[in-house]
XYZ file of C-alpha atoms in Angstrom:
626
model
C -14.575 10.020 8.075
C -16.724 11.417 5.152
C -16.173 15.007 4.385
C -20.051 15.579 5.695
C -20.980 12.640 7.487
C -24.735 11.583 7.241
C -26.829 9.969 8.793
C -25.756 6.092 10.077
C -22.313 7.194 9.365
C -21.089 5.877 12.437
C -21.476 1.907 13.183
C -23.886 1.136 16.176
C -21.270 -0.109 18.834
C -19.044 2.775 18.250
C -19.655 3.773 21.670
C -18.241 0.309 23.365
C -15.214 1.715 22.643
C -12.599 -0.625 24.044
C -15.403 -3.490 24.871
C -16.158 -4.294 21.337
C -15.201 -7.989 20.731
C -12.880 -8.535 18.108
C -10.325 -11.449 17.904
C -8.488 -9.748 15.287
C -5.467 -7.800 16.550
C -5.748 -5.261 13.668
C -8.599 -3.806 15.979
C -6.245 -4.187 19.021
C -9.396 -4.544 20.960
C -9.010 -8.274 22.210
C -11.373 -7.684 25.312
C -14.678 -9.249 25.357
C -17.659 -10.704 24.159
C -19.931 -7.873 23.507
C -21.727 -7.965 19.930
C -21.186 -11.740 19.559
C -21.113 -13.053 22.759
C -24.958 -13.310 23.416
C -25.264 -15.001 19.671
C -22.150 -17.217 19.983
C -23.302 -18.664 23.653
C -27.028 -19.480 22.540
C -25.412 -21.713 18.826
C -23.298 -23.556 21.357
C -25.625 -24.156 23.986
C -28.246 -24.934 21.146
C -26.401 -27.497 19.790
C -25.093 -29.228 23.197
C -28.686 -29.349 23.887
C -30.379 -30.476 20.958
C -30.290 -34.011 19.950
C -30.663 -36.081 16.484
C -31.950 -33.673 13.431
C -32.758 -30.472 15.969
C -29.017 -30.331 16.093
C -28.280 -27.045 13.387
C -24.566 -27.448 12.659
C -24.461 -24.728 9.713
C -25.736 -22.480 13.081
C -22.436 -23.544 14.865
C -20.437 -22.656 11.481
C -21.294 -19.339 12.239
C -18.151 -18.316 14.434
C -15.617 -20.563 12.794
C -16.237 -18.838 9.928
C -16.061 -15.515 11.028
C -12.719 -16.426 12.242
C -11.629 -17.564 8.590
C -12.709 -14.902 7.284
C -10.479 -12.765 9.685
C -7.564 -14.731 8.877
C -8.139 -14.516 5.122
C -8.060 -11.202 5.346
C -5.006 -11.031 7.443
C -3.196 -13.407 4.770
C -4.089 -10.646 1.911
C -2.915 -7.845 4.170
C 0.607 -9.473 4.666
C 0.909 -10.430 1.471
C 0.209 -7.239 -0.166
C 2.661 -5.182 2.394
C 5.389 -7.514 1.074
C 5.221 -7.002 -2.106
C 4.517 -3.854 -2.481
C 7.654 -3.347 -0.071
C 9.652 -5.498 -2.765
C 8.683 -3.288 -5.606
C 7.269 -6.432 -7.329
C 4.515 -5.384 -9.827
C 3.424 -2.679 -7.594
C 1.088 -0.706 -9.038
C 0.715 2.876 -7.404
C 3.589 4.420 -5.884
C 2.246 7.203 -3.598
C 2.783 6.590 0.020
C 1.123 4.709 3.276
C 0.613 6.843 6.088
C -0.376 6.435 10.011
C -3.582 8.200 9.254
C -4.542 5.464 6.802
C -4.047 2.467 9.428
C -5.897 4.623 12.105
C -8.743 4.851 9.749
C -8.837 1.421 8.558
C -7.756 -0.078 11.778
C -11.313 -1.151 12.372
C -11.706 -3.148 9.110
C -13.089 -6.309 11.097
C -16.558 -4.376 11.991
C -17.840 -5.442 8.498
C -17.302 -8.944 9.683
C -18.810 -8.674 13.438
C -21.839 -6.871 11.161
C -22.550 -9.994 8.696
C -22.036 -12.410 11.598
C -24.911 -10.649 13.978
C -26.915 -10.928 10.545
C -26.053 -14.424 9.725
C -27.211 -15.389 13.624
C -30.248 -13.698 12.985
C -31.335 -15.090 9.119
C -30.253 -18.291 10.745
C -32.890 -18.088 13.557
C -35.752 -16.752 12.195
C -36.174 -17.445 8.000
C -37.460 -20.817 7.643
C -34.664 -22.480 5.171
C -31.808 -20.475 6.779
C -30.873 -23.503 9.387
C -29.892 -27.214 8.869
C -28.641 -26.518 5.721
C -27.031 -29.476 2.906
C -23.144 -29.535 2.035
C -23.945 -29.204 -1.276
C -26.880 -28.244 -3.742
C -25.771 -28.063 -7.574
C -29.560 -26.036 -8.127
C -28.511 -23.381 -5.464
C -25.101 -22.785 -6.391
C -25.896 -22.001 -10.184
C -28.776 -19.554 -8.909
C -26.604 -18.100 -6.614
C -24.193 -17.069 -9.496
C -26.484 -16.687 -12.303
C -28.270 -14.112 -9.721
C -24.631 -12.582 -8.910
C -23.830 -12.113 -12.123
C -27.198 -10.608 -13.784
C -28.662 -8.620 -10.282
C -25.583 -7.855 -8.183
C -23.279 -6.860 -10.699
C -26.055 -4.815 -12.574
C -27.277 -3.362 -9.244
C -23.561 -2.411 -7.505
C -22.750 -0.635 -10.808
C -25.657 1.726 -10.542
C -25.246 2.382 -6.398
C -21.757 2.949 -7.016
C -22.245 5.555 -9.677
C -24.632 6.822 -7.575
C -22.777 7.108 -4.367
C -20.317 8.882 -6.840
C -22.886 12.014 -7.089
C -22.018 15.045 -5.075
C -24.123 14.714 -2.613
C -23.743 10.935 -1.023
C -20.148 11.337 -1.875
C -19.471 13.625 0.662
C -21.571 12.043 3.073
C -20.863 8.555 2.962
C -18.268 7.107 -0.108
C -15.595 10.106 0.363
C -14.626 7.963 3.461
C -13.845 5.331 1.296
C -11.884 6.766 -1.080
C -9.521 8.690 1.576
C -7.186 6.067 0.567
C -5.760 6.813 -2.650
C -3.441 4.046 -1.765
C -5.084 1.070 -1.010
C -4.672 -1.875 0.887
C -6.679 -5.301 1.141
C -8.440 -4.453 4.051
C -9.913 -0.822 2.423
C -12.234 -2.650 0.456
C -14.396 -3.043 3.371
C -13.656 0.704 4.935
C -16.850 2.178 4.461
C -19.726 4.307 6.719
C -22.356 2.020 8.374
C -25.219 2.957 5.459
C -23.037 1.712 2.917
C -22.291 -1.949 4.282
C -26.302 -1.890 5.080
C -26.792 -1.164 1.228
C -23.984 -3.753 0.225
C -25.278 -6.691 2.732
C -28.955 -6.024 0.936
C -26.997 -6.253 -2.426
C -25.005 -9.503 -1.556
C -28.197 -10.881 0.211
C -30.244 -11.360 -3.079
C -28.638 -14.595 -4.046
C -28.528 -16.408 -0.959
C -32.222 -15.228 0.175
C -33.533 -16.559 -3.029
C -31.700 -19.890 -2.187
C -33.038 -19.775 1.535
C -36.541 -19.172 -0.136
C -36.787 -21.564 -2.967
C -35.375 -24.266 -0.475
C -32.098 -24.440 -2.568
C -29.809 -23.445 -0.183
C -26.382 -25.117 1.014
C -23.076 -24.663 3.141
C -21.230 -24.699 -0.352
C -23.298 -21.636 -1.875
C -23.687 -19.534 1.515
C -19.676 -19.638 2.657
C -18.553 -20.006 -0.855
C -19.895 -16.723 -2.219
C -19.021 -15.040 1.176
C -15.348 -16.229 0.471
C -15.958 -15.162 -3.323
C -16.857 -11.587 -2.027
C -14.150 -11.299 0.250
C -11.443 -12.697 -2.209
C -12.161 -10.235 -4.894
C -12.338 -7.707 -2.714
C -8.882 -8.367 -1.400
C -7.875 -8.668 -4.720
C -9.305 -5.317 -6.359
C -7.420 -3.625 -3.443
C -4.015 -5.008 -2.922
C -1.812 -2.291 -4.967
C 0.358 -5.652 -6.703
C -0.643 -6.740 -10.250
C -1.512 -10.330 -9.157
C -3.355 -11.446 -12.890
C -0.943 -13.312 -15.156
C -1.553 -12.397 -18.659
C -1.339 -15.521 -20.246
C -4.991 -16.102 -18.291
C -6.509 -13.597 -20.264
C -4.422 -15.274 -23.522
C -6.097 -18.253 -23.134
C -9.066 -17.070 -22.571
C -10.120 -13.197 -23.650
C -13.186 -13.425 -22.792
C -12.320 -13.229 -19.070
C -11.519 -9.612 -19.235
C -14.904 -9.042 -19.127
C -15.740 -11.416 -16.236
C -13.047 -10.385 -14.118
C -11.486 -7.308 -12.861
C -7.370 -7.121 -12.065
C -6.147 -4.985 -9.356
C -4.333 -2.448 -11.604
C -8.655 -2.206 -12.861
C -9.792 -1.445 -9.350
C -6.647 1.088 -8.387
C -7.670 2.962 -11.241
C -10.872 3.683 -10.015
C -8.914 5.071 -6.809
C -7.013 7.226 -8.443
C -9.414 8.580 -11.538
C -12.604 8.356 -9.202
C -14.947 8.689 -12.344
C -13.925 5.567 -14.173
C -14.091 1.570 -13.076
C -17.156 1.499 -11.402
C -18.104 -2.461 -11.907
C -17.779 -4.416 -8.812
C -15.637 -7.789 -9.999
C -16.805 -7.870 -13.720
C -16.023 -4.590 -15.740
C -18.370 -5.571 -18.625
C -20.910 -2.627 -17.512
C -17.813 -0.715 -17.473
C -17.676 -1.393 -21.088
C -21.341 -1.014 -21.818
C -21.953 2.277 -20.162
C -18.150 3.979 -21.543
C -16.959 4.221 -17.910
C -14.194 2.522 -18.778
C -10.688 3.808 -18.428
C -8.552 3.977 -21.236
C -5.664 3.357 -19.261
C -6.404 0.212 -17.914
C -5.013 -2.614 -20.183
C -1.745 0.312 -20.649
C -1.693 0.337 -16.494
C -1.999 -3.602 -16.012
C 0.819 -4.522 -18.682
C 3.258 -1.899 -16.936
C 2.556 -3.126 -13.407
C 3.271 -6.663 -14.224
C 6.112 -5.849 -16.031
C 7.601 -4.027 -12.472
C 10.415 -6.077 -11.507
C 12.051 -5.826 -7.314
C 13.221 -2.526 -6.938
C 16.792 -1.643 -6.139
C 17.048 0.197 -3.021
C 20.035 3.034 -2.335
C 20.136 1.595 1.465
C 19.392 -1.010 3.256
C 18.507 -1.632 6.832
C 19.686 -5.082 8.145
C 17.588 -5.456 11.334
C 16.805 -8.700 13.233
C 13.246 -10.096 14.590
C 13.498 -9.802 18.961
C 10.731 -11.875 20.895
C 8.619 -14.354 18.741
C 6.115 -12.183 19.473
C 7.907 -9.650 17.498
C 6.193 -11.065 14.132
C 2.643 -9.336 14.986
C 4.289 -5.601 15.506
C 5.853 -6.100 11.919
C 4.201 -3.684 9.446
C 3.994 -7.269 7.541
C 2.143 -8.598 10.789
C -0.723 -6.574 12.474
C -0.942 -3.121 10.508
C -2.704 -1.396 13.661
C -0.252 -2.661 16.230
C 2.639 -2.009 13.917
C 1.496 1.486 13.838
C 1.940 2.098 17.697
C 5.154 1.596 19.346
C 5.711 -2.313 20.899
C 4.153 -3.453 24.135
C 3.375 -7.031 25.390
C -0.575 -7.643 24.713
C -1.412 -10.028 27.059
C -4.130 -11.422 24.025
C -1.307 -12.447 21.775
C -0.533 -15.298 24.330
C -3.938 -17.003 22.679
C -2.085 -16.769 19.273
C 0.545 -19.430 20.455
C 0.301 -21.738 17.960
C 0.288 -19.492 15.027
C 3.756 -17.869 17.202
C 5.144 -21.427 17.522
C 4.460 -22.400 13.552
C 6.214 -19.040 12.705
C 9.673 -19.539 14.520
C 9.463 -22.717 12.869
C 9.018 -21.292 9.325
C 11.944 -18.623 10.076
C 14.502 -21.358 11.398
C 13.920 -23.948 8.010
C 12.954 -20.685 5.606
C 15.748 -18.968 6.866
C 16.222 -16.340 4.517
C 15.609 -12.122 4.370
C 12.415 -10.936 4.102
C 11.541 -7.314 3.147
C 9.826 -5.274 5.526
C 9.066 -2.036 4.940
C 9.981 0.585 1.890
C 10.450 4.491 2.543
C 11.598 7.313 -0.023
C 13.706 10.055 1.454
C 14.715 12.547 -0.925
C 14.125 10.679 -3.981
C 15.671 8.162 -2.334
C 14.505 4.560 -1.932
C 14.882 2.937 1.596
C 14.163 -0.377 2.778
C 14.261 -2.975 5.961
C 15.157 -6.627 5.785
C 14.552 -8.371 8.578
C 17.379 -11.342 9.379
C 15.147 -14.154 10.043
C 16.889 -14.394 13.699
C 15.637 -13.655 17.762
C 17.547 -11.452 19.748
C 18.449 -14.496 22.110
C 20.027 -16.392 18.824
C 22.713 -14.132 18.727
C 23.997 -14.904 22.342
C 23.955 -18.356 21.286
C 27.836 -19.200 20.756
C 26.597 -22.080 17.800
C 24.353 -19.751 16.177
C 26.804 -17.409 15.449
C 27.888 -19.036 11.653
C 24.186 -19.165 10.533
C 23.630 -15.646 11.633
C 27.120 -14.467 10.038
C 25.810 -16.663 7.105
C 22.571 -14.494 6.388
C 23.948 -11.395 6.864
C 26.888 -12.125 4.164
C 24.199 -13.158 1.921
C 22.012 -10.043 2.573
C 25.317 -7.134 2.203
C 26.165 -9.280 -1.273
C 22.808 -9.360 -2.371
C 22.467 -5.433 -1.514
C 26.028 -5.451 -3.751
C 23.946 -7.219 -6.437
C 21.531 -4.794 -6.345
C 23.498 -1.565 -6.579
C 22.771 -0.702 -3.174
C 25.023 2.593 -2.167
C 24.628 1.625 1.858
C 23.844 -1.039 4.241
C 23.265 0.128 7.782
C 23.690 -3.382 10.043
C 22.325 -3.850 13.514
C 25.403 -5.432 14.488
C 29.639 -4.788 13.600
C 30.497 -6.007 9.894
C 34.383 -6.047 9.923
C 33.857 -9.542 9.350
C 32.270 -8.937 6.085
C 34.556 -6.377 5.094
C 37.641 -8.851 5.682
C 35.692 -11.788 3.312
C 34.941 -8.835 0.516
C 37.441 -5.848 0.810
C 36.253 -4.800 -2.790
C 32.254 -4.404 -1.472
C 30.890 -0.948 -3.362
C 27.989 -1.282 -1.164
C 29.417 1.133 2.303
C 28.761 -1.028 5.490
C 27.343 1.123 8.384
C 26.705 0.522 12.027
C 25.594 3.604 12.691
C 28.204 4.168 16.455
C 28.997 7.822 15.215
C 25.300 9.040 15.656
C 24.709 6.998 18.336
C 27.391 8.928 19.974
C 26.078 12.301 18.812
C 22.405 11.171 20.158
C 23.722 10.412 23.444
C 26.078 13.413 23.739
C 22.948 15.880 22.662
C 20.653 14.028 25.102
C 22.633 14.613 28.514
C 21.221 17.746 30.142
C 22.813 20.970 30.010
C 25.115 21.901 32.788
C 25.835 18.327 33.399
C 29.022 17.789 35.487
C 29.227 14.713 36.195
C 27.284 11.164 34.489
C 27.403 7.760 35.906
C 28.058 4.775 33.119
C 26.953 1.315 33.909
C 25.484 -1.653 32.136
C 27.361 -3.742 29.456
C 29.723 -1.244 27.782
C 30.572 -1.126 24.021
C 32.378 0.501 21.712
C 29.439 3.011 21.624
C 30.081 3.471 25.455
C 34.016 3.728 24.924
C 33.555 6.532 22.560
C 31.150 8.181 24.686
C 33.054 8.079 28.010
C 36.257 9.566 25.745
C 34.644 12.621 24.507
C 32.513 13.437 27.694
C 36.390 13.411 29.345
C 37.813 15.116 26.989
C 34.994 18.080 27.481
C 35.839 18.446 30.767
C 32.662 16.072 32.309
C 33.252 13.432 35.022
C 32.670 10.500 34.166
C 32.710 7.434 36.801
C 32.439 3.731 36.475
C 32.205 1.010 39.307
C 34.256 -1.754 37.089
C 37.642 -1.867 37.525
C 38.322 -3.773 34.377
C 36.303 -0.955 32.233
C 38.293 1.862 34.158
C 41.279 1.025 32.851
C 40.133 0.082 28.921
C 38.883 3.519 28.514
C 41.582 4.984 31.348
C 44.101 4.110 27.864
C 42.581 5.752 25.782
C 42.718 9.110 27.256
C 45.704 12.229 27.227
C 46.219 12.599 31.256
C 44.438 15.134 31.492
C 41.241 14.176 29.982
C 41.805 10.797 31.980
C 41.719 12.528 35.274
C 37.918 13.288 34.589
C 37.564 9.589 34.876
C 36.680 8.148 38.424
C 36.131 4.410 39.565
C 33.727 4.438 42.231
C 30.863 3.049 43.861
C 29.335 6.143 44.402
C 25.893 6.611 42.545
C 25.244 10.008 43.251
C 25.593 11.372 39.363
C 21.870 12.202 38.519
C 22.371 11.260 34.924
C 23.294 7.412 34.163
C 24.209 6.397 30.553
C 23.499 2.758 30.659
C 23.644 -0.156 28.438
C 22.313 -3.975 28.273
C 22.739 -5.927 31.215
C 21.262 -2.666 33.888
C 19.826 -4.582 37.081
C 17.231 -3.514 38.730
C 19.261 -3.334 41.317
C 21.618 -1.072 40.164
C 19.071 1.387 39.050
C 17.418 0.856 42.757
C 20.907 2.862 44.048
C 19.759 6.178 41.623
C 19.128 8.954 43.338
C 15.775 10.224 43.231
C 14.921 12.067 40.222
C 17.539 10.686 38.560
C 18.117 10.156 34.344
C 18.346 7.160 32.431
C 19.713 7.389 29.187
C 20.343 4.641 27.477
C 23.361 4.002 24.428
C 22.417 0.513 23.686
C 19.387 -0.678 21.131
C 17.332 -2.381 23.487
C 15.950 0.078 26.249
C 16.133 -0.875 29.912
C 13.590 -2.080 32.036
C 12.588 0.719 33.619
C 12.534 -0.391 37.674
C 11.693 3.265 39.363
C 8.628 5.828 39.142
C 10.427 8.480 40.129
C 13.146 8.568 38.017
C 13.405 9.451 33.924
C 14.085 7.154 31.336
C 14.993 8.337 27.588
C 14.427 6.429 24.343
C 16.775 4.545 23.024
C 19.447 7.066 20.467
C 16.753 7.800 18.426
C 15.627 11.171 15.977
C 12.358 12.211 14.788
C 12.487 11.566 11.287
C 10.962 14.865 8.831
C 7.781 14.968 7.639
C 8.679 14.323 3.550
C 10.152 10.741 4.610
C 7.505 8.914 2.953
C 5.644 5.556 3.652
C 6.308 5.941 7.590
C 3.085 3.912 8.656
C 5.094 1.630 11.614
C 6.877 2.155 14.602
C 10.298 1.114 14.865
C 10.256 -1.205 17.831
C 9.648 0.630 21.269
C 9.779 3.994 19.308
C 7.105 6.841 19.044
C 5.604 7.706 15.599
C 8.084 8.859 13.098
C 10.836 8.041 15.148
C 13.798 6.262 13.572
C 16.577 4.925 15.684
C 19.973 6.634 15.302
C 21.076 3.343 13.670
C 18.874 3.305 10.913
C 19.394 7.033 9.810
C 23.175 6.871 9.864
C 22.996 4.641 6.433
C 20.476 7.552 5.229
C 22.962 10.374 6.070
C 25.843 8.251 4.637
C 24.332 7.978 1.251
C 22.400 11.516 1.326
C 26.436 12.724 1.763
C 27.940 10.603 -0.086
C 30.367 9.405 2.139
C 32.344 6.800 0.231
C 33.644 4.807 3.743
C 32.788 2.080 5.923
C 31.847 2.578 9.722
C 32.046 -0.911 11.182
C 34.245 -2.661 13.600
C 36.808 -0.096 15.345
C 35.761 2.483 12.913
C 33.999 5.479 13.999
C 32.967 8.529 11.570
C 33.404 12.387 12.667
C 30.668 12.438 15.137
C 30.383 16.593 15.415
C 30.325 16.320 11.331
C 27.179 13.272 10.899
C 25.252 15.372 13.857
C 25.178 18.425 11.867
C 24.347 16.840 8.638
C 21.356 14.463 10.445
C 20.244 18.515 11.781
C 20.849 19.603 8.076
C 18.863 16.975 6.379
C 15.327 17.940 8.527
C 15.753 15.136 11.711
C 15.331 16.681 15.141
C 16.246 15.872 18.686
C 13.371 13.852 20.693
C 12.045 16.088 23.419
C 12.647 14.306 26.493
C 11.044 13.213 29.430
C 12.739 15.936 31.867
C 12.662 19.127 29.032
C 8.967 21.259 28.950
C 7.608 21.983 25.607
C 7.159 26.060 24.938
């Protein structure tokens, strides 16, 4: 929001709230035809109706394109969250944050705006319907007129909208984001895109009045406009220089993105829309520019100090990726029932990740001056129950810890045990962590106070083991209905510790540490009011109403942990899983060790320092806040 809004500040179907159509899943808001709808049903019935040359088929274009134009964006989006998560010829290096997608979660507006528009030019100006493929006349107007009025004119309105006073009422909203992304070019209050359609209109009214009009010059210079845009804002020097070698001219004709991002970050320089020649004829250009560009593309892949190896879950699991939809990325995961219409698109991209097969960077976070990042093993949770997928998976994630090795990478925290790795390479630099001992230390801190007794059921693992041993060993009953699992972790225990574990049936323990494989029907034999608290990654399905159910081991992560604009998983906001900041801690302390396989690290020593280095406790469900 501006810093004083004015007047048509807010757009006109701000108050359909939730009933504003949008296919796009950036505005999570997959409900309804509401501003299209009424438009959309009278070009289709139009054209069933209509026979011979009444038929209008650049009328039925409408929608499709709309939809192109959402999915060009989304392309631009994805593209620029990669790269700028690889390092690669990123340009500004400030940080993302969940404010940012919240404002610019809403990005497709701009589009549901110029499609009500293009419904209406196409209905009533005589010239706007039945329109050629092609006409040579009309698309050298359109960009004669683009280059002499639109430039000219968006030069002056920007400078304008640069004085005090519509600054703070409209274009301060805009330039919120010192960072930008693709989808910020079109971020702007309701006057602006008003004043921008009239802008963009010029050329393709003239056409539609001198009767030069086609399909070619209306969608091309729509798809013009929206590339550059994309462009301008995608923080990743995308321009080779050899283009501007070959012909130097074209720095005059054509803005980079390192041109644009400078205009972000200065505020009074760069004010051309694509071609900075006004720039150059009016001395608002920066000096910094051509320094800015060179540097950027120079910026090679950075090196990160850890690494989280994490895996992809449901196919589904591709749209909740910060790479995927930035606004449902932002929020912690839930089935949409709308994705289900996005099967194809879901089907073509488990396809891609079985023959691309290789690890993709995710996400990039600075922590104390040190540089973080998530790469995702191109794998579904179900793959690695698969008993013949088990060599390709072990495959990937050899690849990934030696390429980390490559890199100079102090840690690697992996979503699964990596004594296997440590076997193949027992001179690895790079530390491999699977983060058991906080997961431990979560769990332990999360079980109320003046807790006597805790039930453990579900698939148990080494985390479990650990857990059961040092809840015996301070003096809390532990009790367990498999026989089998009493007496693995019966071994393990001094006799007197071991007498605080019980086999039973019994299910009266009102706290229950559980792991994979919980039935509903186990959790059915709770007692009422009952706690679930889980010690594996993936949280249980959560069966009763009247019961409590904690995250899975899990911190909140402190407020200078930069470039937190995603959930992780199921999470809330800034929420990392216990995992994922064991790596952190292990580098931040410079523990020189493994913790993988069998081993386990001082779990009373890596909860203090996690305390130490500013991550806190999750309130739970069953705890009041002051």
């Amino acid at each position: 929001m501006a810093t004083t809004p004015g007047i048509l500040t807010d757009w006109p179907w701000k108050g359909l709230g939730s009933f504003k159509y949008s296919i796009s899943a950036n505005s999570n808001l997959l409900v309804q035809y509401v501003v299209l709808a009424p438009w959309v049903a009278h070009s289709m019935y139009s054209y069933m109706t209509k026979e011979g040359n009444e038929m209008d088929p650049s009328n039925l274009l409408i929608l499709p394109f709309l939809l192109v134009r959402m999915l060009h964006n989304q392309i631009w989006i994805s593209l620029s969250r990669y790269q700028t998560a690889k390092g690669n010829h990123r340009i500004v290096d400030k940080s993302i944050e969940f404010e940012q997608v919240d404002r610019e979660r809403d990005w497709d507006d701009q589009i549901l705006f110029n499609g009500t528009l293009f419904y209406v030019v196409n209905l009533t100006i005589k010239g706007a319907s039945h329109l050629p493929l092609w006409r040579t006349d009309g698309v050298i107007i359109t960009i004669l007129l683009h280059i002499g009025a639109v430039e000219f004119l968006y030069y002056w309105l920007h400078r304008a909208l640069h004085h005090h006073f519509l600054y703070s009422r409209y274009h301060s909203h805009h330039h919120s984001s010192i960072v930008t992304e693709p989808i910020t070019s079109v971020i702007h209050p309701f006057a602006e895109h008003i004043a921008y359609f009239a802008l963009f209109a010029i050329p393709l009214l003239t056409v539609v009045f001198t009767g030069t009009g086609s399909l070619t010059s209306f969608l091309g210079y729509i798809t013009y406009i929206d590339f550059m845009n994309n462009l301008g804002h995608c923080n990743f020097e995308v321009i080779p220089k050899r283009l501007f070698s070959i012909f130097p001219p074209l720095k005059y004709l054509m803005y980079t993105p390192t041109f644009h991002s400078l205009h972000h970050t200065q505020f009074r320089t760069n004010y051309s829309l694509f071609m900075p020649f006004y720039d150059y004829i009016y001395g608002t250009m920066d000096k910094s520019s051509d320094t800015l560009y060179e540097t950027s593309l120079r910026r090679q892949d950075e090196s990160p100090d850890v690494v989280y190896l994490t895996h992809l879950t449901t196919p589904e699991s591709i749209y909740h990726m910060r790479l995927g939809f930035a606004s449902l990325a932002s929020k912690p995961y839930t089935s949409k029932w709308y994705l289900c219409l996005l099967w194809p698109v879901t089907f073509w991209s488990i396809m891609v990740t079985w023959i691309y097969g290789k690890t993709f960077v995710v996400e990039r976070n600075i922590f104390k001056k040190r540089k973080l990042q998530t790469w995702v093993i191109p794998k579904y949770k179900i793959q690695y129950y698969i008993h013949w997928q088990r060599e390709s998976i072990n495959s990937l994630i050899e690849e990934a810890i030696l390429e980390a090795e490559e890199r100079g990478t102090k840690g690697g925290e992996l979503n699964r045990n990596g004594e296997l790795y440590i076997r193949r390479h027992p001179g690895l630099k790079v530390k491999l962590v699977d983060g058991s001992s906080l997961v431990v230390a979560v769990v332990l801190n999360s079980i109320p106070r003046g807790t006597t007794q805790v039930a453990l059921r579900g698939n148990l693992s080494k985390v479990a083991y650990h857990i059961a041993f040092a809840l015996c060993q301070r003096g809390i009953q532990v009790t367990t209905s498999s026989e089998d699992e009493y007496t693995t972790i019966k071994a393990t225990l001094q006799q007197e510790a071991g007498n605080n574990l019980v086999l039973t049936k019994s299910c009266s323990a009102k706290t229950w540490l559980v792991g994979d494989g919980l039935s509903k029907e186990e959790q059915m034999k709770a007692s009422k009011g009952a706690t679930f608290i889980p010690f594996s990654q993936f949280p249980p399905m959560k069966a009763r109403k009247d019961c409590f159910y904690h995250n899975t081991p899990a911190m909140l992560a402190p407020k200078h942990l930069e470039n937190l604009d995603s959930c992780e998983n199921w999470l809330p906001r800034r929420v990392m899983s216990a995992w994922r900041i064991a790596g952190i801690l292990h580098v931040l302390e410079g523990w020189n060790a493994h913790e993988c396989g069998n081993m386990m690290f001082n779990i009373d020593k890596i909860w203090q320092a996690s305390l130490q280095h500013g991550f806190q406790p999750l309130m739970t469900s069953t705890e009041v806040k002051p």
